[in-house]
Amino acid sequence: MQFTSEQRLDDDVIEREFTLGEIPGILWMPASVSAPVPLILLGHPPLGLRRMYPRLVARARASAAAGFATATIELPGSGDRPRWDAVERARADLRRAMEAGEPVSDEIVDALILPLVDKAVPEWQTALDALLSLPGIGGPVGYSGGVISIGVRLAVVEPRIKAAGLFAGSFVPRAMFEEARRVTIPLHVLLQWDDEGNDRQAALELFDAFGSEEKTLHANMGGHTGVPPYAGDAADQFFTRHLK
């Protein structure tokens, strides 16, 4: 991990950009800590870190105020990373189906999501190795937001992640339902009831499939970008319960 820049934000948060090989990322830390703090990995959709930055830094600031470090990395094929032809074709197929008002087929969802999960999850684990070696970060670790299938896979394969906050706002391949049954960590799942780009019934079925003894579904009225501000407060309380 190589740090490329550092700045102090106006609310006592230190923001450090880094690269991990070809992968860009950002780490946010509370400016004043007396002991190592827990870490939350901030997931996001594959729209690029620059585009997602305002939402990510808002989440990071709230988490820092609650005593957490947060970090994120650029997803494969997004931002300044090399284009990924297979996923680009799947995105184009998805846009055509949605613009035509047609159902999004399982084949399109599989082609769009499964390769992303297969490549992104090992990268998140490599980033986690590097982040946990830094002074000031001591774990435990949570995962928050992003493509829900990435969160499901991480919850299954990464024992260092002790709790996850997931956003049911992305397409889910049917193969991920079997993985969901193997998830056992505490879950806080956010669902926008009127999300125009999400299959509500599939989201409810995925929640039902999770094998966790503690799982909570927070459903709010509104579309994909209409998440109410207090939803973030509930997520912060969830991570405080399980990571501190």
Short mmCIF file of N, CA, C and O in Angstrom, two decimals, residues 185-236:
data_model
loop_
_atom_site.label_atom_id
_atom_site.label_comp_id
_atom_site.label_asym_id
_atom_site.label_seq_id
_atom_site.Cartn_x
_atom_site.Cartn_y
_atom_site.Cartn_z
N ILE A 185 -23.08 -13.86 10.13
CA ILE A 185 -22.78 -12.67 10.92
C ILE A 185 -24.02 -11.79 11.04
O ILE A 185 -24.95 -11.89 10.25
N PRO A 186 -24.07 -10.91 12.03
CA PRO A 186 -25.20 -9.97 12.15
C PRO A 186 -25.32 -9.10 10.90
O PRO A 186 -24.30 -8.63 10.35
N LEU A 187 -26.57 -8.87 10.46
CA LEU A 187 -26.83 -8.10 9.25
C LEU A 187 -27.84 -6.99 9.52
O LEU A 187 -28.82 -7.17 10.25
N HIS A 188 -27.58 -5.86 8.88
CA HIS A 188 -28.50 -4.72 8.87
C HIS A 188 -28.76 -4.43 7.39
O HIS A 188 -27.86 -3.97 6.68
N VAL A 189 -29.96 -4.73 6.90
CA VAL A 189 -30.26 -4.64 5.47
C VAL A 189 -31.21 -3.49 5.22
O VAL A 189 -32.28 -3.39 5.85
N LEU A 190 -30.83 -2.61 4.30
CA LEU A 190 -31.63 -1.44 3.94
C LEU A 190 -32.31 -1.70 2.60
O LEU A 190 -31.66 -2.10 1.63
N LEU A 191 -33.62 -1.45 2.55
CA LEU A 191 -34.40 -1.63 1.32
C LEU A 191 -35.24 -0.39 1.07
O LEU A 191 -36.01 0.03 1.93
N GLN A 192 -35.09 0.20 -0.12
CA GLN A 192 -35.98 1.26 -0.57
C GLN A 192 -37.17 0.60 -1.28
O GLN A 192 -37.01 -0.04 -2.31
N TRP A 193 -38.35 0.78 -0.72
CA TRP A 193 -39.53 0.03 -1.14
C TRP A 193 -39.91 0.29 -2.60
O TRP A 193 -40.40 -0.59 -3.30
N ASP A 194 -39.66 1.50 -3.07
CA ASP A 194 -40.05 1.89 -4.43
C ASP A 194 -38.85 2.04 -5.36
O ASP A 194 -38.92 2.78 -6.35
N ASP A 195 -37.79 1.32 -5.05
CA ASP A 195 -36.57 1.38 -5.86
C ASP A 195 -36.88 0.95 -7.30
O ASP A 195 -37.21 -0.20 -7.56
N GLU A 196 -36.74 1.91 -8.21
CA GLU A 196 -37.14 1.67 -9.59
C GLU A 196 -36.25 0.67 -10.33
O GLU A 196 -36.67 0.07 -11.32
N GLY A 197 -35.03 0.48 -9.85
CA GLY A 197 -34.11 -0.42 -10.54
C GLY A 197 -33.88 -1.72 -9.80
O GLY A 197 -32.95 -2.46 -10.12
N ASN A 198 -34.73 -2.02 -8.81
CA ASN A 198 -34.49 -3.19 -7.98
C ASN A 198 -35.74 -4.06 -7.94
O ASN A 198 -36.87 -3.56 -7.92
N ASP A 199 -35.53 -5.36 -7.93
CA ASP A 199 -36.62 -6.32 -7.81
C ASP A 199 -36.93 -6.51 -6.33
O ASP A 199 -36.21 -7.19 -5.61
N ARG A 200 -38.02 -5.87 -5.86
CA ARG A 200 -38.33 -5.90 -4.44
C ARG A 200 -38.53 -7.32 -3.93
O ARG A 200 -38.04 -7.68 -2.85
N GLN A 201 -39.24 -8.14 -4.69
CA GLN A 201 -39.51 -9.49 -4.24
C GLN A 201 -38.22 -10.29 -4.10
O GLN A 201 -38.04 -11.05 -3.15
N ALA A 202 -37.31 -10.11 -5.06
CA ALA A 202 -36.02 -10.80 -4.97
C ALA A 202 -35.24 -10.34 -3.74
O ALA A 202 -34.58 -11.14 -3.07
N ALA A 203 -35.33 -9.04 -3.43
CA ALA A 203 -34.64 -8.53 -2.24
C ALA A 203 -35.21 -9.15 -0.97
O ALA A 203 -34.46 -9.51 -0.05
N LEU A 204 -36.53 -9.30 -0.92
CA LEU A 204 -37.15 -9.91 0.25
C LEU A 204 -36.78 -11.39 0.36
O LEU A 204 -36.53 -11.91 1.46
N GLU A 205 -36.72 -12.07 -0.77
CA GLU A 205 -36.33 -13.48 -0.76
C GLU A 205 -34.88 -13.65 -0.33
O GLU A 205 -34.53 -14.61 0.38
N LEU A 206 -34.02 -12.72 -0.76
CA LEU A 206 -32.61 -12.78 -0.34
C LEU A 206 -32.50 -12.59 1.16
O LEU A 206 -31.77 -13.32 1.84
N PHE A 207 -33.25 -11.63 1.71
CA PHE A 207 -33.22 -11.41 3.16
C PHE A 207 -33.66 -12.66 3.89
O PHE A 207 -33.07 -13.07 4.90
N ASP A 208 -34.70 -13.30 3.38
CA ASP A 208 -35.20 -14.51 4.01
C ASP A 208 -34.16 -15.63 3.96
O ASP A 208 -34.08 -16.46 4.87
N ALA A 209 -33.33 -15.64 2.90
CA ALA A 209 -32.34 -16.71 2.73
C ALA A 209 -31.16 -16.58 3.67
O ALA A 209 -30.50 -17.57 3.99
N PHE A 210 -30.86 -15.37 4.14
CA PHE A 210 -29.68 -15.19 5.00
C PHE A 210 -29.77 -16.11 6.21
O PHE A 210 -30.81 -16.21 6.87
N GLY A 211 -28.65 -16.77 6.53
CA GLY A 211 -28.62 -17.70 7.64
C GLY A 211 -28.32 -17.08 8.98
O GLY A 211 -28.21 -17.80 9.98
N SER A 212 -28.18 -15.77 9.05
CA SER A 212 -27.81 -15.10 10.29
C SER A 212 -28.92 -15.19 11.33
O SER A 212 -30.10 -15.02 11.01
N GLU A 213 -28.53 -15.44 12.59
CA GLU A 213 -29.50 -15.42 13.67
C GLU A 213 -29.99 -14.00 13.93
O GLU A 213 -31.14 -13.80 14.32
N GLU A 214 -29.10 -13.02 13.77
CA GLU A 214 -29.51 -11.62 13.91
C GLU A 214 -29.48 -10.96 12.54
O GLU A 214 -28.42 -10.79 11.94
N LYS A 215 -30.64 -10.63 12.03
CA LYS A 215 -30.74 -9.90 10.77
C LYS A 215 -31.95 -8.99 10.86
O LYS A 215 -33.03 -9.40 11.29
N THR A 216 -31.75 -7.75 10.46
CA THR A 216 -32.80 -6.75 10.55
C THR A 216 -33.01 -6.11 9.19
O THR A 216 -32.04 -5.73 8.53
N LEU A 217 -34.25 -5.99 8.76
CA LEU A 217 -34.59 -5.36 7.49
C LEU A 217 -35.20 -3.99 7.77
O LEU A 217 -36.22 -3.89 8.46
N HIS A 218 -34.58 -2.94 7.24
CA HIS A 218 -35.09 -1.58 7.36
C HIS A 218 -35.62 -1.16 5.99
O HIS A 218 -34.84 -0.89 5.08
N ALA A 219 -36.94 -1.13 5.85
CA ALA A 219 -37.57 -0.77 4.57
C ALA A 219 -38.18 0.62 4.69
O ALA A 219 -38.93 0.90 5.63
N ASN A 220 -37.82 1.48 3.75
CA ASN A 220 -38.34 2.85 3.72
C ASN A 220 -39.02 3.11 2.39
O ASN A 220 -38.62 2.59 1.35
N MET A 221 -40.06 3.94 2.41
CA MET A 221 -40.69 4.34 1.17
C MET A 221 -39.74 5.24 0.38
O MET A 221 -38.91 5.94 0.95
N GLY A 222 -39.85 5.18 -0.95
CA GLY A 222 -39.03 6.04 -1.79
C GLY A 222 -38.18 5.25 -2.75
O GLY A 222 -38.05 4.03 -2.65
N GLY A 223 -37.60 5.98 -3.71
CA GLY A 223 -36.79 5.37 -4.75
C GLY A 223 -35.36 5.12 -4.33
O GLY A 223 -34.99 5.32 -3.16
N HIS A 224 -34.53 4.75 -5.30
CA HIS A 224 -33.17 4.32 -5.03
C HIS A 224 -32.35 5.38 -4.30
O HIS A 224 -31.58 5.05 -3.39
N THR A 225 -32.51 6.64 -4.68
CA THR A 225 -31.72 7.70 -4.07
C THR A 225 -32.49 8.44 -2.98
O THR A 225 -32.04 9.49 -2.52
N GLY A 226 -33.62 7.88 -2.54
CA GLY A 226 -34.43 8.56 -1.54
C GLY A 226 -34.24 8.05 -0.13
O GLY A 226 -35.16 8.14 0.69
N VAL A 227 -33.04 7.52 0.15
CA VAL A 227 -32.78 6.98 1.50
C VAL A 227 -32.88 8.11 2.53
O VAL A 227 -32.19 9.14 2.39
N PRO A 228 -33.70 7.98 3.56
CA PRO A 228 -33.84 9.06 4.54
C PRO A 228 -32.57 9.22 5.38
O PRO A 228 -31.86 8.24 5.63
N PRO A 229 -32.29 10.44 5.83
CA PRO A 229 -31.06 10.68 6.61
C PRO A 229 -30.95 9.81 7.85
O PRO A 229 -29.85 9.39 8.23
N TYR A 230 -32.07 9.53 8.50
CA TYR A 230 -32.01 8.76 9.74
C TYR A 230 -31.63 7.31 9.51
O TYR A 230 -31.28 6.60 10.45
N ALA A 231 -31.68 6.84 8.26
CA ALA A 231 -31.24 5.47 7.98
C ALA A 231 -29.76 5.31 8.28
O ALA A 231 -29.32 4.24 8.72
N GLY A 232 -28.98 6.36 8.05
CA GLY A 232 -27.56 6.31 8.38
C GLY A 232 -27.33 6.22 9.87
O GLY A 232 -26.40 5.53 10.33
N ASP A 233 -28.17 6.90 10.65
CA ASP A 233 -28.04 6.82 12.11
C ASP A 233 -28.26 5.39 12.60
O ASP A 233 -27.54 4.90 13.48
N ALA A 234 -29.26 4.71 12.02
CA ALA A 234 -29.54 3.34 12.42
C ALA A 234 -28.37 2.42 12.08
O ALA A 234 -28.02 1.52 12.85
N ALA A 235 -27.74 2.66 10.92
CA ALA A 235 -26.58 1.85 10.54
C ALA A 235 -25.40 2.09 11.49
O ALA A 235 -24.70 1.15 11.87
N ASP A 236 -25.18 3.36 11.86
CA ASP A 236 -24.10 3.66 12.81
C ASP A 236 -24.34 2.96 14.14
O ASP A 236 -23.40 2.42 14.76
#
